[in-house]
PDB file of C-alpha atoms and ligand atoms in Angstrom:
ATOM      1  CA  UNK A   1     -14.411   1.513 -43.661  1.00 80.00           C
ATOM      2  CA  UNK A   2     -15.374   1.948 -40.051  1.00 92.00           C
ATOM      3  CA  UNK A   3     -13.025   3.626 -37.620  1.00 95.00           C
ATOM      4  CA  UNK A   4     -11.629   2.123 -34.458  1.00 98.00           C
ATOM      5  CA  UNK A   5     -12.223   4.551 -31.629  1.00 98.00           C
ATOM      6  CA  UNK A   6     -11.324   4.627 -27.953  1.00 98.00           C
ATOM      7  CA  UNK A   7     -12.951   7.447 -25.997  1.00 98.00           C
ATOM      8  CA  UNK A   8     -12.334   8.284 -22.348  1.00 98.00           C
ATOM      9  CA  UNK A   9     -15.241   9.804 -20.421  1.00 98.00           C
ATOM     10  CA  UNK A  10     -13.872  11.544 -17.345  1.00 98.00           C
ATOM     11  CA  UNK A  11     -17.380  12.417 -16.120  1.00 98.00           C
ATOM     12  CA  UNK A  12     -17.312  14.889 -13.203  1.00 98.00           C
ATOM     13  CA  UNK A  13     -13.867  13.911 -11.951  1.00 98.00           C
ATOM     14  CA  UNK A  14     -10.540  15.632 -11.327  1.00 98.00           C
ATOM     15  CA  UNK A  15      -9.462  19.078 -10.207  1.00 98.00           C
ATOM     16  CA  UNK A  16      -7.823  21.252 -12.854  1.00 98.00           C
ATOM     17  CA  UNK A  17      -4.231  20.344 -11.790  1.00 98.00           C
ATOM     18  CA  UNK A  18      -5.161  16.659 -11.790  1.00 98.00           C
ATOM     19  CA  UNK A  19      -6.763  17.012 -15.207  1.00 98.00           C
ATOM     20  CA  UNK A  20      -3.621  18.662 -16.556  1.00 98.00           C
ATOM     21  CA  UNK A  21      -1.425  15.926 -15.109  1.00 98.00           C
ATOM     22  CA  UNK A  22      -3.522  13.249 -16.833  1.00 98.00           C
ATOM     23  CA  UNK A  23      -3.526  15.223 -20.091  1.00 98.00           C
ATOM     24  CA  UNK A  24       0.249  15.617 -20.029  1.00 98.00           C
ATOM     25  CA  UNK A  25       0.749  11.917 -19.340  1.00 98.00           C
ATOM     26  CA  UNK A  26      -1.526  11.021 -22.266  1.00 98.00           C
ATOM     27  CA  UNK A  27       0.367  13.434 -24.514  1.00 98.00           C
ATOM     28  CA  UNK A  28       3.646  11.758 -23.538  1.00 98.00           C
ATOM     29  CA  UNK A  29       2.179   8.295 -24.146  1.00 98.00           C
ATOM     30  CA  UNK A  30       0.558   9.256 -27.434  1.00 98.00           C
ATOM     31  CA  UNK A  31       3.561   8.225 -29.539  1.00 97.00           C
ATOM     32  CA  UNK A  32       2.696   4.631 -28.547  1.00 97.00           C
ATOM     33  CA  UNK A  33      -0.965   4.908 -29.643  1.00 98.00           C
ATOM     34  CA  UNK A  34      -1.815   2.882 -32.769  1.00 98.00           C
ATOM     35  CA  UNK A  35      -2.144   5.157 -35.804  1.00 97.00           C
ATOM     36  CA  UNK A  36      -5.434   3.582 -36.890  1.00 97.00           C
ATOM     37  CA  UNK A  37      -7.220   4.191 -33.577  1.00 98.00           C
ATOM     38  CA  UNK A  38      -8.955   7.542 -33.065  1.00 98.00           C
ATOM     39  CA  UNK A  39      -8.399   8.492 -29.444  1.00 98.00           C
ATOM     40  CA  UNK A  40     -10.898  10.852 -27.863  1.00 98.00           C
ATOM     41  CA  UNK A  41     -10.725  12.464 -24.440  1.00 98.00           C
ATOM     42  CA  UNK A  42     -13.897  13.777 -22.815  1.00 98.00           C
ATOM     43  CA  UNK A  43     -13.124  15.992 -19.822  1.00 98.00           C
ATOM     44  CA  UNK A  44     -15.640  18.149 -17.958  1.00 98.00           C
ATOM     45  CA  UNK A  45     -16.776  21.050 -20.179  1.00 98.00           C
ATOM     46  CA  UNK A  46     -14.864  23.602 -18.126  1.00 98.00           C
ATOM     47  CA  UNK A  47     -11.585  21.903 -19.051  1.00 98.00           C
ATOM     48  CA  UNK A  48     -12.223  21.288 -22.743  1.00 98.00           C
ATOM     49  CA  UNK A  49     -10.154  24.164 -24.053  1.00 97.00           C
ATOM     50  CA  UNK A  50      -7.248  23.623 -21.648  1.00 97.00           C
ATOM     51  CA  UNK A  51      -7.095  19.910 -22.381  1.00 98.00           C
ATOM     52  CA  UNK A  52      -7.324  20.578 -26.142  1.00 97.00           C
ATOM     53  CA  UNK A  53      -4.358  22.921 -26.022  1.00 97.00           C
ATOM     54  CA  UNK A  54      -2.162  20.305 -24.291  1.00 97.00           C
ATOM     55  CA  UNK A  55      -3.024  17.350 -26.519  1.00 97.00           C
ATOM     56  CA  UNK A  56      -1.421  16.478 -29.852  1.00 97.00           C
ATOM     57  CA  UNK A  57      -3.625  17.181 -32.874  1.00 95.00           C
ATOM     58  CA  UNK A  58      -4.088  13.459 -33.501  1.00 96.00           C
ATOM     59  CA  UNK A  59      -6.193  13.137 -30.349  1.00 98.00           C
ATOM     60  CA  UNK A  60      -9.708  14.574 -30.368  1.00 98.00           C
ATOM     61  CA  UNK A  61     -11.806  15.958 -27.560  1.00 98.00           C
ATOM     62  CA  UNK A  62     -15.456  15.373 -26.784  1.00 98.00           C
ATOM     63  CA  UNK A  63     -17.964  17.181 -24.631  1.00 98.00           C
ATOM     64  CA  UNK A  64     -20.016  14.990 -22.320  1.00 98.00           C
ATOM     65  CA  UNK A  65     -23.290  16.679 -23.212  1.00 98.00           C
ATOM     66  CA  UNK A  66     -24.741  19.639 -25.079  1.00 98.00           C
ATOM     67  CA  UNK A  67     -28.027  21.482 -25.318  1.00 98.00           C
ATOM     68  CA  UNK A  68     -30.617  20.637 -27.924  1.00 98.00           C
ATOM     69  CA  UNK A  69     -31.150  24.398 -28.386  1.00 98.00           C
ATOM     70  CA  UNK A  70     -29.173  26.686 -30.669  1.00 97.00           C
ATOM     71  CA  UNK A  71     -28.752  29.635 -28.295  1.00 98.00           C
ATOM     72  CA  UNK A  72     -30.686  31.804 -25.876  1.00 98.00           C
ATOM     73  CA  UNK A  73     -31.945  31.844 -22.309  1.00 98.00           C
ATOM     74  CA  UNK A  74     -30.861  28.368 -21.176  1.00 98.00           C
ATOM     75  CA  UNK A  75     -28.797  29.076 -18.069  1.00 98.00           C
ATOM     76  CA  UNK A  76     -25.977  26.630 -17.497  1.00 97.00           C
ATOM     77  CA  UNK A  77     -26.213  25.035 -20.933  1.00 98.00           C
ATOM     78  CA  UNK A  78     -23.674  24.784 -23.763  1.00 98.00           C
ATOM     79  CA  UNK A  79     -24.728  24.576 -27.399  1.00 98.00           C
ATOM     80  CA  UNK A  80     -23.303  22.340 -30.103  1.00 98.00           C
ATOM     81  CA  UNK A  81     -22.372  25.489 -32.042  1.00 98.00           C
ATOM     82  CA  UNK A  82     -20.310  26.712 -29.083  1.00 98.00           C
ATOM     83  CA  UNK A  83     -18.527  23.352 -28.945  1.00 98.00           C
ATOM     84  CA  UNK A  84     -17.740  23.518 -32.642  1.00 98.00           C
ATOM     85  CA  UNK A  85     -16.420  27.066 -32.322  1.00 97.00           C
ATOM     86  CA  UNK A  86     -13.990  25.866 -29.613  1.00 95.00           C
ATOM     87  CA  UNK A  87     -12.575  22.996 -31.673  1.00 94.00           C
ATOM     88  CA  UNK A  88     -14.585  20.251 -29.967  1.00 98.00           C
ATOM     89  CA  UNK A  89     -15.088  17.560 -32.589  1.00 97.00           C
ATOM     90  CA  UNK A  90     -17.276  15.080 -30.681  1.00 98.00           C
ATOM     91  CA  UNK A  91     -20.049  15.130 -28.096  1.00 98.00           C
ATOM     92  CA  UNK A  92     -21.352  12.220 -26.025  1.00 98.00           C
ATOM     93  CA  UNK A  93     -25.142  12.203 -26.298  1.00 98.00           C
ATOM     94  CA  UNK A  94     -27.662  10.187 -24.295  1.00 98.00           C
ATOM     95  CA  UNK A  95     -25.286   8.727 -21.743  1.00 98.00           C
ATOM     96  CA  UNK A  96     -27.279   6.594 -19.281  1.00 98.00           C
ATOM     97  CA  UNK A  97     -26.366   8.984 -16.456  1.00 98.00           C
ATOM     98  CA  UNK A  98     -27.977  11.816 -18.426  1.00 98.00           C
ATOM     99  CA  UNK A  99     -31.026   9.634 -19.073  1.00 97.00           C
ATOM    100  CA  UNK A 100     -31.251   8.505 -15.430  1.00 97.00           C
ATOM    101  CA  UNK A 101     -30.371  11.650 -13.439  1.00 97.00           C
ATOM    102  CA  UNK A 102     -31.438  14.416 -15.821  1.00 97.00           C
ATOM    103  CA  UNK A 103     -34.496  12.808 -17.357  1.00 97.00           C
ATOM    104  CA  UNK A 104     -33.248  12.793 -20.937  1.00 98.00           C
ATOM    105  CA  UNK A 105     -35.776  11.030 -23.116  1.00 98.00           C
ATOM    106  CA  UNK A 106     -35.218   9.506 -26.523  1.00 97.00           C
ATOM    107  CA  UNK A 107     -36.973  12.600 -27.936  1.00 97.00           C
ATOM    108  CA  UNK A 108     -34.542  15.031 -26.278  1.00 98.00           C
ATOM    109  CA  UNK A 109     -31.621  12.850 -27.294  1.00 98.00           C
ATOM    110  CA  UNK A 110     -32.838  12.931 -30.876  1.00 98.00           C
ATOM    111  CA  UNK A 111     -32.912  16.739 -30.742  1.00 98.00           C
ATOM    112  CA  UNK A 112     -29.379  16.806 -29.330  1.00 98.00           C
ATOM    113  CA  UNK A 113     -28.178  14.499 -32.116  1.00 98.00           C
ATOM    114  CA  UNK A 114     -29.734  16.913 -34.630  1.00 98.00           C
ATOM    115  CA  UNK A 115     -28.096  19.916 -32.933  1.00 98.00           C
ATOM    116  CA  UNK A 116     -24.685  18.213 -33.120  1.00 98.00           C
ATOM    117  CA  UNK A 117     -25.020  17.251 -36.770  1.00 98.00           C
ATOM    118  CA  UNK A 118     -26.305  20.684 -37.740  1.00 98.00           C
ATOM    119  CA  UNK A 119     -23.211  22.231 -36.166  1.00 98.00           C
ATOM    120  CA  UNK A 120     -20.599  19.782 -37.432  1.00 98.00           C
ATOM    121  CA  UNK A 121     -20.026  18.011 -34.105  1.00 98.00           C
ATOM    122  CA  UNK A 122     -19.915  14.204 -34.235  1.00 98.00           C
ATOM    123  CA  UNK A 123     -22.345  12.673 -31.747  1.00 98.00           C
ATOM    124  CA  UNK A 124     -21.293   9.607 -29.781  1.00 98.00           C
ATOM    125  CA  UNK A 125     -24.778   8.244 -29.214  1.00 98.00           C
ATOM    126  CA  UNK A 126     -25.166   5.991 -26.154  1.00 98.00           C
ATOM    127  CA  UNK A 127     -27.750   3.263 -25.805  1.00 98.00           C
ATOM    128  CA  UNK A 128     -28.144   0.308 -23.478  1.00 98.00           C
ATOM    129  CA  UNK A 129     -30.550  -1.570 -21.277  1.00 98.00           C
ATOM    130  CA  UNK A 130     -30.901  -1.658 -17.507  1.00 98.00           C
ATOM    131  CA  UNK A 131     -30.406  -4.903 -15.602  1.00 97.00           C
ATOM    132  CA  UNK A 132     -34.092  -5.781 -15.215  1.00 98.00           C
ATOM    133  CA  UNK A 133     -34.534  -5.421 -18.989  1.00 98.00           C
ATOM    134  CA  UNK A 134     -31.596  -7.751 -19.607  1.00 98.00           C
ATOM    135  CA  UNK A 135     -32.941 -10.262 -17.092  1.00 97.00           C
ATOM    136  CA  UNK A 136     -36.415 -10.243 -18.595  1.00 98.00           C
ATOM    137  CA  UNK A 137     -35.117 -10.596 -22.145  1.00 97.00           C
ATOM    138  CA  UNK A 138     -36.272  -7.083 -23.090  1.00 98.00           C
ATOM    139  CA  UNK A 139     -32.791  -5.785 -23.903  1.00 98.00           C
ATOM    140  CA  UNK A 140     -33.070  -6.023 -27.682  1.00 98.00           C
ATOM    141  CA  UNK A 141     -36.385  -4.138 -27.622  1.00 98.00           C
ATOM    142  CA  UNK A 142     -34.973  -1.421 -25.388  1.00 98.00           C
ATOM    143  CA  UNK A 143     -31.887  -0.856 -27.495  1.00 98.00           C
ATOM    144  CA  UNK A 144     -33.820  -1.072 -30.739  1.00 98.00           C
ATOM    145  CA  UNK A 145     -36.290   1.592 -29.508  1.00 98.00           C
ATOM    146  CA  UNK A 146     -33.467   3.866 -28.330  1.00 98.00           C
ATOM    147  CA  UNK A 147     -31.604   3.563 -31.637  1.00 98.00           C
ATOM    148  CA  UNK A 148     -34.691   3.977 -33.813  1.00 98.00           C
ATOM    149  CA  UNK A 149     -36.119   6.943 -31.904  1.00 98.00           C
ATOM    150  CA  UNK A 150     -32.838   8.831 -31.709  1.00 98.00           C
ATOM    151  CA  UNK A 151     -31.326   8.063 -35.088  1.00 98.00           C
ATOM    152  CA  UNK A 152     -33.657   6.657 -37.705  1.00 98.00           C
ATOM    153  CA  UNK A 153     -35.011  10.019 -38.853  1.00 98.00           C
ATOM    154  CA  UNK A 154     -31.500  10.839 -40.125  1.00 98.00           C
ATOM    155  CA  UNK A 155     -30.521  10.646 -43.764  1.00 98.00           C
ATOM    156  CA  UNK A 156     -27.896   8.067 -44.786  1.00 97.00           C
ATOM    157  CA  UNK A 157     -25.312  10.816 -45.040  1.00 97.00           C
ATOM    158  CA  UNK A 158     -26.120  12.051 -41.540  1.00 98.00           C
ATOM    159  CA  UNK A 159     -26.161   8.606 -39.950  1.00 98.00           C
ATOM    160  CA  UNK A 160     -22.759   7.891 -41.462  1.00 97.00           C
ATOM    161  CA  UNK A 161     -21.392  10.704 -39.269  1.00 97.00           C
ATOM    162  CA  UNK A 162     -22.695   9.203 -35.997  1.00 98.00           C
ATOM    163  CA  UNK A 163     -20.749   6.958 -33.610  1.00 98.00           C
ATOM    164  CA  UNK A 164     -22.850   4.517 -31.571  1.00 98.00           C
ATOM    165  CA  UNK A 165     -21.824   3.340 -28.101  1.00 98.00           C
ATOM    166  CA  UNK A 166     -23.581   0.297 -26.654  1.00 98.00           C
ATOM    167  CA  UNK A 167     -23.381   0.694 -22.899  1.00 98.00           C
ATOM    168  CA  UNK A 168     -25.409  -1.779 -20.850  1.00 98.00           C
ATOM    169  CA  UNK A 169     -26.342   0.266 -17.793  1.00 98.00           C
ATOM    170  CA  UNK A 170     -25.684  -2.661 -15.450  1.00 98.00           C
ATOM    171  CA  UNK A 171     -22.066  -2.685 -16.615  1.00 97.00           C
ATOM    172  CA  UNK A 172     -21.336   1.025 -16.175  1.00 97.00           C
ATOM    173  CA  UNK A 173     -19.123   1.737 -13.199  1.00 94.00           C
ATOM    174  CA  UNK A 174     -19.993  -1.609 -11.620  1.00 96.00           C
ATOM    175  CA  UNK A 175     -16.933  -3.673 -12.463  1.00 94.00           C
ATOM    176  CA  UNK A 176     -19.304  -6.144 -14.157  1.00 95.00           C
ATOM    177  CA  UNK A 177     -18.443  -6.210 -17.842  1.00 96.00           C
ATOM    178  CA  UNK A 178     -20.682  -7.664 -20.513  1.00 97.00           C
ATOM    179  CA  UNK A 179     -19.206 -10.940 -21.695  1.00 97.00           C
ATOM    180  CA  UNK A 180     -17.599 -10.893 -25.116  1.00 97.00           C
ATOM    181  CA  UNK A 181     -20.593 -12.894 -26.374  1.00 98.00           C
ATOM    182  CA  UNK A 182     -23.135 -10.443 -24.910  1.00 98.00           C
ATOM    183  CA  UNK A 183     -21.286  -7.463 -26.382  1.00 98.00           C
ATOM    184  CA  UNK A 184     -20.844  -9.078 -29.792  1.00 98.00           C
ATOM    185  CA  UNK A 185     -24.483 -10.213 -29.891  1.00 98.00           C
ATOM    186  CA  UNK A 186     -25.838  -6.709 -29.188  1.00 98.00           C
ATOM    187  CA  UNK A 187     -23.387  -4.978 -31.537  1.00 98.00           C
ATOM    188  CA  UNK A 188     -24.349  -7.382 -34.332  1.00 98.00           C
ATOM    189  CA  UNK A 189     -28.021  -6.720 -33.537  1.00 98.00           C
ATOM    190  CA  UNK A 190     -27.558  -2.938 -33.713  1.00 98.00           C
ATOM    191  CA  UNK A 191     -25.722  -3.326 -37.003  1.00 98.00           C
ATOM    192  CA  UNK A 192     -28.545  -5.514 -38.330  1.00 98.00           C
ATOM    193  CA  UNK A 193     -31.259  -2.946 -37.555  1.00 98.00           C
ATOM    194  CA  UNK A 194     -29.147  -0.238 -39.183  1.00 98.00           C
ATOM    195  CA  UNK A 195     -28.764  -2.498 -42.230  1.00 98.00           C
ATOM    196  CA  UNK A 196     -32.527  -3.116 -42.384  1.00 98.00           C
ATOM    197  CA  UNK A 197     -33.423   0.574 -42.203  1.00 98.00           C
ATOM    198  CA  UNK A 198     -30.522   1.951 -44.261  1.00 98.00           C
ATOM    199  CA  UNK A 199     -28.199  -0.471 -46.041  1.00 97.00           C
ATOM    200  CA  UNK A 200     -25.518  -3.088 -45.442  1.00 97.00           C
ATOM    201  CA  UNK A 201     -22.909  -0.562 -46.514  1.00 97.00           C
ATOM    202  CA  UNK A 202     -23.998   2.039 -43.963  1.00 97.00           C
ATOM    203  CA  UNK A 203     -24.244  -0.649 -41.270  1.00 98.00           C
ATOM    204  CA  UNK A 204     -20.778  -1.952 -42.044  1.00 97.00           C
ATOM    205  CA  UNK A 205     -19.289   1.518 -41.962  1.00 98.00           C
ATOM    206  CA  UNK A 206     -20.716   2.761 -38.665  1.00 98.00           C
ATOM    207  CA  UNK A 207     -18.476   2.490 -35.594  1.00 98.00           C
ATOM    208  CA  UNK A 208     -20.121   0.793 -32.620  1.00 98.00           C
ATOM    209  CA  UNK A 209     -18.187   1.135 -29.361  1.00 98.00           C
ATOM    210  CA  UNK A 210     -18.673  -0.945 -26.262  1.00 98.00           C
ATOM    211  CA  UNK A 211     -18.859   0.753 -22.854  1.00 98.00           C
ATOM    212  CA  UNK A 212     -19.232  -0.683 -19.377  1.00 98.00           C
ATOM    213  CA  UNK A 213     -16.337  -1.475 -17.058  1.00 96.00           C
ATOM    214  CA  UNK A 214     -13.764  -1.776 -19.830  1.00 98.00           C
ATOM    215  CA  UNK A 215     -10.343  -2.023 -18.222  1.00 98.00           C
ATOM    216  CA  UNK A 216      -6.733  -2.735 -19.075  1.00 98.00           C
ATOM    217  CA  UNK A 217      -7.250  -6.471 -18.529  1.00 98.00           C
ATOM    218  CA  UNK A 218     -10.447  -7.081 -20.535  1.00 98.00           C
ATOM    219  CA  UNK A 219     -10.136  -4.564 -23.395  1.00 98.00           C
ATOM    220  CA  UNK A 220      -8.197  -6.762 -25.805  1.00 98.00           C
ATOM    221  CA  UNK A 221     -10.764  -9.582 -25.814  1.00 98.00           C
ATOM    222  CA  UNK A 222     -13.729  -7.216 -26.058  1.00 98.00           C
ATOM    223  CA  UNK A 223     -12.162  -5.247 -28.901  1.00 98.00           C
ATOM    224  CA  UNK A 224     -11.356  -8.483 -30.735  1.00 98.00           C
ATOM    225  CA  UNK A 225     -15.091  -9.149 -31.226  1.00 98.00           C
ATOM    226  CA  UNK A 226     -15.841  -8.589 -34.925  1.00 98.00           C
ATOM    227  CA  UNK A 227     -18.618  -6.044 -34.342  1.00 98.00           C
ATOM    228  CA  UNK A 228     -16.911  -4.125 -31.534  1.00 98.00           C
ATOM    229  CA  UNK A 229     -15.025  -1.150 -32.952  1.00 98.00           C
ATOM    230  CA  UNK A 230     -13.463   0.118 -29.750  1.00 98.00           C
ATOM    231  CA  UNK A 231     -14.700   1.441 -26.446  1.00 98.00           C
ATOM    232  CA  UNK A 232     -16.194   4.249 -24.420  1.00 98.00           C
ATOM    233  CA  UNK A 233     -14.294   4.061 -21.158  1.00 98.00           C
ATOM    234  CA  UNK A 234     -15.198   5.700 -17.864  1.00 98.00           C
ATOM    235  CA  UNK A 235     -13.258   4.839 -14.708  1.00 98.00           C
ATOM    236  CA  UNK A 236     -10.237   3.320 -16.440  1.00 98.00           C
ATOM    237  CA  UNK A 237      -9.744   6.459 -18.545  1.00 98.00           C
ATOM    238  CA  UNK A 238      -8.811   8.402 -15.410  1.00 98.00           C
ATOM    239  CA  UNK A 239      -5.448   6.641 -15.182  1.00 98.00           C
ATOM    240  CA  UNK A 240      -3.030   7.366 -18.026  1.00 98.00           C
ATOM    241  CA  UNK A 241      -1.335   3.947 -17.881  1.00 98.00           C
ATOM    242  CA  UNK A 242      -4.610   1.999 -17.959  1.00 98.00           C
ATOM    243  CA  UNK A 243      -6.125   4.162 -20.688  1.00 98.00           C
ATOM    244  CA  UNK A 244      -2.951   3.763 -22.759  1.00 98.00           C
ATOM    245  CA  UNK A 245      -3.146  -0.033 -22.453  1.00 98.00           C
ATOM    246  CA  UNK A 246      -6.814   0.088 -23.514  1.00 98.00           C
ATOM    247  CA  UNK A 247      -5.975   2.257 -26.543  1.00 98.00           C
ATOM    248  CA  UNK A 248      -3.228  -0.151 -27.554  1.00 98.00           C
ATOM    249  CA  UNK A 249      -5.680  -3.057 -27.201  1.00 98.00           C
ATOM    250  CA  UNK A 250      -7.818  -1.589 -29.974  1.00 98.00           C
ATOM    251  CA  UNK A 251      -5.123  -2.071 -32.618  1.00 93.00           C
TER     252      UNK A 251
HETATM  253  C1  PEP B   1     -19.237   5.240 -19.070  1.00 87.16           C
HETATM  254  O1  PEP B   1     -19.612   5.962 -18.177  1.00 87.16           O
HETATM  255  O2  PEP B   1     -19.458   5.538 -20.250  1.00 87.16           O
HETATM  256  C2  PEP B   1     -18.538   4.010 -18.717  1.00 87.16           C
HETATM  257  C3  PEP B   1     -18.453   3.092 -19.627  1.00 87.16           C
HETATM  258  O3  PEP B   1     -18.051   3.927 -17.430  1.00 87.16           O
HETATM  259  P1  PEP B   1     -17.148   2.732 -16.847  1.00 87.16           P
HETATM  260  O4  PEP B   1     -16.083   2.412 -17.858  1.00 87.16           O
HETATM  261  O5  PEP B   1     -16.575   3.291 -15.575  1.00 87.16           O
HETATM  262  O6  PEP B   1     -18.040   1.574 -16.621  1.00 87.16           O
END
């Protein structure tokens, strides 16, 4: 059975006191979070340990990125093994901002997925088309290529450990959300290519999150789509009240 998941990506936001204030508010609100929704908080790497220590055990933390390398002379990088050793259960991989600003290719993303799985960290793999690809009808090809190149070398057992996040780039941070129909259509498509390459069972069991301007007002309808298993939330995860409403909408 696939999990419902709501993950908050704080990106490069908040001072340490602000991060602690948000963490404490989420801890206070956590008694109202539905028991069947896995809540994940993804603060900047520097705050991971501090945020972890303030959150109840039922909430998980995610890094926003990791290196594809195991260890060594990679100044400024953090390995998946380091994340695991600090109690970080998840890592966002292949976010469109990493692809766009740091040149991450599908090949590098594939290596990062492998590094996570090798070290027992669950990757939250992001895919999604840019606006011109959507407008020219290329969006299924783009997403299919991203998914296949990053994931389809994995064994069934490995793929079962991955969380997929469909994040149309034109919807990220823009206030323009994919319609429920657009989200459902792409999630069903991703599930269908997983089913073709692996099996219906694997496809049915994998969690596919939607990301792109999810907010307290639109979350319930998006999460009600049959193939949408929750969300990866950026801006709206920076406010405890809004993020709490979004988590509750995933029930
Ligand atoms: C994101 O960055 O993953 C994201 C979905 O951002 P936002 O919710 O702000 O669009």
